[in-house]
CSV table of C-alpha atoms in Angstrom, one decimal:
chain,number,residue,atom,x,y,z
A,125,MET,CA,-30.7,-2.3,-8.4
A,126,PHE,CA,-30.5,-1.6,-4.4
A,127,ARG,CA,-29.2,1.9,-3.2
A,128,SER,CA,-27.6,1.4,0.2
A,129,ARG,CA,-29.3,3.7,2.9
A,130,ARG,CA,-26.1,4.3,4.7
A,131,ARG,CA,-23.3,4.9,2.0
A,132,PRO,CA,-23.0,5.5,-1.6
A,133,VAL,CA,-23.0,1.9,-2.9
A,134,VAL,CA,-25.5,0.1,-5.1
A,135,PHE,CA,-26.2,-3.7,-5.1
A,136,PRO,CA,-27.3,-5.2,-8.5
A,137,GLN,CA,-30.7,-7.4,-8.6
A,138,LEU,CA,-28.2,-10.2,-9.5
A,139,GLU,CA,-25.9,-10.0,-6.4
A,140,HIS,CA,-29.6,-9.8,-4.2
A,141,ALA,CA,-30.8,-12.9,-5.8
A,142,ARG,CA,-27.0,-14.6,-5.3
A,143,LEU,CA,-27.8,-13.9,-1.4
A,144,ALA,CA,-31.1,-15.1,-1.3
A,145,ALA,CA,-30.0,-18.5,-3.1
A,146,ALA,CA,-27.0,-18.7,-0.4
A,147,ILE,CA,-29.9,-19.0,2.3
A,148,ALA,CA,-31.9,-21.3,0.0
A,149,ILE,CA,-29.1,-23.8,-0.1
A,150,ALA,CA,-28.3,-23.8,3.6
A,151,TRP,CA,-32.3,-24.8,4.0
A,152,ASP,CA,-32.9,-27.3,7.1
A,153,ASP,CA,-35.8,-29.5,5.6
A,154,ARG,CA,-35.8,-30.9,9.0
A,155,VAL,CA,-37.2,-27.7,10.3
A,156,ALA,CA,-39.6,-26.8,7.5
A,157,PRO,CA,-39.9,-29.5,4.7
A,158,LEU,CA,-38.8,-28.2,1.3
A,159,PRO,CA,-41.2,-29.8,-1.1
A,160,LEU,CA,-39.2,-29.4,-4.2
A,161,PRO,CA,-35.8,-31.0,-5.3
A,162,LEU,CA,-33.2,-28.6,-3.6
A,163,GLU,CA,-31.1,-28.4,-6.5
A,164,SER,CA,-34.0,-26.9,-8.8
A,165,PHE,CA,-35.2,-24.7,-6.0
A,166,VAL,CA,-32.0,-23.2,-5.5
A,167,ALA,CA,-31.6,-22.4,-8.9
A,168,GLY,CA,-35.1,-21.2,-8.9
A,169,VAL,CA,-34.1,-18.7,-5.9
A,170,ALA,CA,-31.2,-17.8,-7.7
A,171,LEU,CA,-33.1,-16.6,-10.8
A,172,HIS,CA,-36.2,-15.3,-9.0
A,173,ASP,CA,-35.5,-11.7,-10.3
A,174,ARG,CA,-34.1,-12.7,-13.8
A,175,GLY,CA,-36.3,-10.1,-15.6
A,176,TYR,CA,-33.5,-7.5,-14.7
A,177,GLY,CA,-30.4,-7.3,-16.7
A,178,GLU,CA,-26.6,-8.2,-15.1
A,179,HIS,CA,-25.8,-4.8,-14.1
A,180,ASP,CA,-29.4,-3.5,-14.0
A,181,ASP,CA,-29.8,0.3,-13.4
A,182,ASP,CA,-33.8,0.0,-12.4
A,183,GLU,CA,-33.5,1.4,-9.0
A,184,ILE,CA,-35.9,-0.2,-6.5
A,185,GLY,CA,-38.7,2.3,-5.4
A,186,ALA,CA,-38.1,4.6,-8.4
A,187,VAL,CA,-38.9,2.2,-11.3
A,188,PRO,CA,-41.9,3.5,-13.1
A,189,ALA,CA,-44.9,1.1,-12.9
A,190,ASP,CA,-44.9,0.2,-16.5
A,191,ARG,CA,-41.3,-0.6,-16.6
A,192,TRP,CA,-41.5,-2.5,-13.5
A,193,LEU,CA,-44.7,-4.8,-14.8
A,194,GLU,CA,-42.5,-5.1,-18.0
A,195,ILE,CA,-39.5,-6.6,-15.9
A,196,GLN,CA,-41.6,-8.9,-14.2
A,197,ARG,CA,-43.4,-10.4,-16.9
A,198,GLN,CA,-40.1,-11.1,-18.9
A,199,GLY,CA,-39.1,-12.7,-15.6
A,200,PHE,CA,-42.0,-14.8,-15.3
A,201,THR,CA,-42.1,-16.1,-18.7
A,202,PRO,CA,-41.3,-20.0,-18.7
A,203,LEU,CA,-37.8,-20.8,-20.0
A,204,GLY,CA,-38.5,-24.6,-20.4
A,205,ASP,CA,-35.1,-25.9,-19.1
A,206,ASP,CA,-36.3,-26.9,-15.6
A,207,ALA,CA,-40.0,-27.0,-14.8
A,208,VAL,CA,-39.3,-26.4,-10.9
A,209,VAL,CA,-37.2,-23.5,-11.5
A,210,ASP,CA,-39.8,-21.9,-13.8
A,211,LEU,CA,-42.4,-22.8,-11.1
A,212,VAL,CA,-40.3,-21.2,-8.1
A,213,VAL,CA,-39.5,-17.8,-10.4
A,214,ALA,CA,-43.2,-17.8,-11.6
A,215,MET,CA,-44.8,-18.0,-8.0
A,216,HIS,CA,-42.4,-15.3,-6.7
A,217,VAL,CA,-43.2,-13.0,-9.5
A,218,ARG,CA,-47.0,-13.6,-9.3
A,219,ARG,CA,-46.7,-12.5,-5.4
A,220,LEU,CA,-44.8,-9.7,-6.2
A,221,VAL,CA,-47.5,-8.5,-9.0
A,222,SER,CA,-50.2,-9.4,-6.2
A,223,HIS,CA,-49.3,-6.7,-4.4
A,224,ARG,CA,-50.2,-4.0,-6.9
A,225,GLY,CA,-53.7,-3.3,-7.2
A,226,ASP,CA,-54.3,-1.5,-10.5
A,227,ASP,CA,-56.4,-3.0,-13.7
A,228,ARG,CA,-53.3,-3.7,-15.6
A,229,THR,CA,-51.9,-5.9,-12.9
A,230,ARG,CA,-55.2,-7.6,-12.1
A,231,ALA,CA,-55.3,-8.5,-15.9
A,232,THR,CA,-51.7,-9.8,-15.7
A,233,LEU,CA,-52.5,-11.8,-12.5
A,234,ALA,CA,-55.2,-13.6,-14.3
A,235,GLU,CA,-53.1,-14.6,-17.2
A,236,MET,CA,-50.1,-15.7,-15.0
A,237,ASP,CA,-52.7,-18.1,-13.0
A,238,GLU,CA,-53.2,-19.7,-16.1
A,239,THR,CA,-49.7,-20.5,-16.6
A,240,LEU,CA,-49.1,-21.6,-13.0
A,241,VAL,CA,-51.7,-24.4,-13.3
A,242,ALA,CA,-49.5,-25.5,-16.5
A,243,LEU,CA,-46.3,-25.1,-15.0
A,244,ARG,CA,-47.3,-27.2,-11.5
A,245,GLU,CA,-48.4,-30.0,-13.7
A,246,ASP,CA,-45.3,-30.0,-15.7
A,247,ALA,CA,-43.2,-29.9,-12.5
A,248,GLY,CA,-45.5,-32.6,-10.9
A,249,VAL,CA,-46.1,-30.4,-7.7
A,250,SER,CA,-49.2,-29.7,-6.1
A,251,GLU,CA,-50.6,-26.0,-5.5
A,252,GLU,CA,-50.1,-26.6,-1.8
A,253,ASP,CA,-46.8,-27.8,-2.0
A,254,ALA,CA,-46.1,-24.9,-4.9
A,255,ALA,CA,-47.5,-22.3,-1.8
A,256,ASP,CA,-45.4,-24.2,0.8
A,257,ALA,CA,-42.0,-23.6,-1.4
A,258,ASP,CA,-42.9,-20.2,-2.1
A,259,ARG,CA,-43.0,-19.0,1.4
A,260,ILE,CA,-39.4,-20.2,1.6
A,261,THR,CA,-38.6,-18.3,-1.5
A,262,ASP,CA,-40.4,-15.1,0.2
A,263,LEU,CA,-38.1,-15.6,3.4
A,264,CYS,CA,-35.0,-15.7,1.3
A,265,ASP,CA,-36.1,-12.8,-0.9
A,266,ARG,CA,-37.1,-10.4,2.0
A,267,VAL,CA,-34.0,-10.9,3.8
A,268,ALA,CA,-31.5,-10.5,0.8
A,269,PHE,CA,-33.6,-7.6,-0.1
A,270,ASP,CA,-33.4,-5.6,3.2
A,271,PHE,CA,-29.8,-6.6,3.5
A,272,CYS,CA,-29.1,-4.6,0.2
A,273,LEU,CA,-30.6,-1.4,1.6
A,274,GLU,CA,-28.2,-1.6,4.3
A,275,GLN,CA,-30.4,-0.4,7.1
A,276,PRO,CA,-31.9,-2.1,10.4
A,277,ALA,CA,-35.0,-3.9,9.5
A,278,SER,CA,-36.8,-7.0,10.6
A,279,GLY,CA,-39.9,-9.2,9.6
A,280,VAL,CA,-41.5,-12.5,9.9
A,281,VAL,CA,-42.7,-14.9,7.3
A,282,VAL,CA,-45.0,-17.8,8.4
A,283,VAL,CA,-43.8,-21.5,6.8
A,284,SER,CA,-45.2,-24.8,7.1
A,285,GLY,CA,-43.4,-27.1,9.8
A,286,ARG,CA,-42.6,-30.6,9.4
A,287,ASP,CA,-45.8,-31.8,11.2
A,288,GLY,CA,-48.1,-29.1,9.5
A,289,GLU,CA,-47.8,-26.6,12.0
A,290,SER,CA,-47.1,-22.9,11.2
A,291,ILE,CA,-44.0,-21.6,12.1
A,292,ALA,CA,-43.5,-18.1,12.3
A,293,LEU,CA,-39.7,-17.3,11.2
A,294,GLY,CA,-38.4,-13.9,12.4
A,295,TYR,CA,-35.3,-12.2,10.9
A,296,GLU,CA,-33.7,-9.1,12.2
A,297,LEU,CA,-30.6,-7.3,10.4
A,298,ASP,CA,-28.6,-4.8,12.2
A,299,GLY,CA,-27.9,-3.0,8.5
A,300,GLN,CA,-24.2,-3.4,9.1
A,301,GLY,CA,-24.5,-7.0,7.1
A,302,ASN,CA,-25.4,-9.3,10.3
A,303,VAL,CA,-28.7,-11.1,10.0
A,304,ALA,CA,-30.5,-13.0,13.0
A,305,LEU,CA,-33.1,-15.7,12.2
A,306,ASP,CA,-35.4,-17.1,15.0
A,307,PRO,CA,-35.8,-19.7,14.9
A,308,TRP,CA,-33.1,-21.3,13.3
A,309,PRO,CA,-33.9,-22.7,10.1
A,310,LEU,CA,-30.6,-23.5,8.1
A,311,ARG,CA,-28.1,-26.1,8.6
A,312,PRO,CA,-24.6,-24.6,8.8
A,313,HIS,CA,-24.2,-22.4,11.8
A,314,PRO,CA,-23.7,-19.7,11.1
A,315,VAL,CA,-23.9,-19.1,7.2
A,316,ALA,CA,-21.5,-16.2,5.8
A,317,GLY,CA,-20.3,-15.2,2.6
A,318,ILE,CA,-20.2,-11.8,0.8
A,319,VAL,CA,-22.2,-10.0,-1.8
A,320,LEU,CA,-20.7,-7.7,-4.5
A,321,GLY,CA,-21.7,-4.3,-4.6
A,322,TYR,CA,-20.3,-1.3,-6.6
A,323,ALA,CA,-19.5,2.2,-5.9
A,324,ALA,CA,-22.8,4.4,-6.8
A,325,GLU,CA,-20.9,7.2,-8.9
A,326,GLY,CA,-20.6,6.0,-12.5
A,327,TYR,CA,-22.5,2.8,-11.8
A,328,PRO,CA,-23.3,1.0,-14.3
A,329,GLY,CA,-21.1,2.8,-17.1
A,330,ARG,CA,-18.1,2.3,-14.5
A,331,LEU,CA,-18.1,-0.7,-12.0
A,332,GLU,CA,-16.1,0.1,-9.0
A,333,PRO,CA,-16.4,-3.3,-6.8
A,334,VAL,CA,-17.4,-2.9,-3.1
A,335,VAL,CA,-17.4,-6.5,-1.2
A,336,THR,CA,-19.7,-6.5,1.6
A,337,PRO,CA,-19.6,-9.5,4.2
A,338,PHE,CA,-22.6,-11.1,5.4
A,339,SER,CA,-23.4,-13.4,8.3
A,340,LEU,CA,-26.8,-15.2,9.5
A,341,VAL,CA,-26.7,-16.5,12.9
A,342,PRO,CA,-29.3,-18.0,15.1
A,343,GLY,CA,-31.7,-15.0,16.9
């Protein structure tokens, strides 16, 4: 779960993922083509951190390395219901694990790469298309990640444009629920909704909801 940097509120991974999916479902295919079926892609983004429980208390930045890797391996494991969903989740988890450089994670990456080949075949998706889709997942995840920390943040994710060119998509958060994207990659204008957090005191044994609005607008 995420612990807010500005108030005593926590956000479960489930809510973080729901915000990521809200971005994914609004994706404008005319800006950067989504090489996967939209419904399955959005489901994959919504489940990209499915290794965590519904009201997890594995705090970002404080989870022991072995526990973190256990969670990632659990999320990576294909469920077999939808090959595209499994592929979206697996690509995301593989990317996260690749950021770690110890011997154990290197062995895990080798196992994951073998599974990914089979997942791409089952989904009928090329390695290039899978990588393009994962960059969009990465953007959705990063924005939702920084949102839940409730502090100013910014970043850039490079995605593939309609004519094959690289598009540097920048995002900036003010820490108050507002997110600016430049260039604007979504269909509605703006995209808005809520994320459900909980009072930090007593969580997860006591669930006191804290409703937090979000708004995504062109930068």
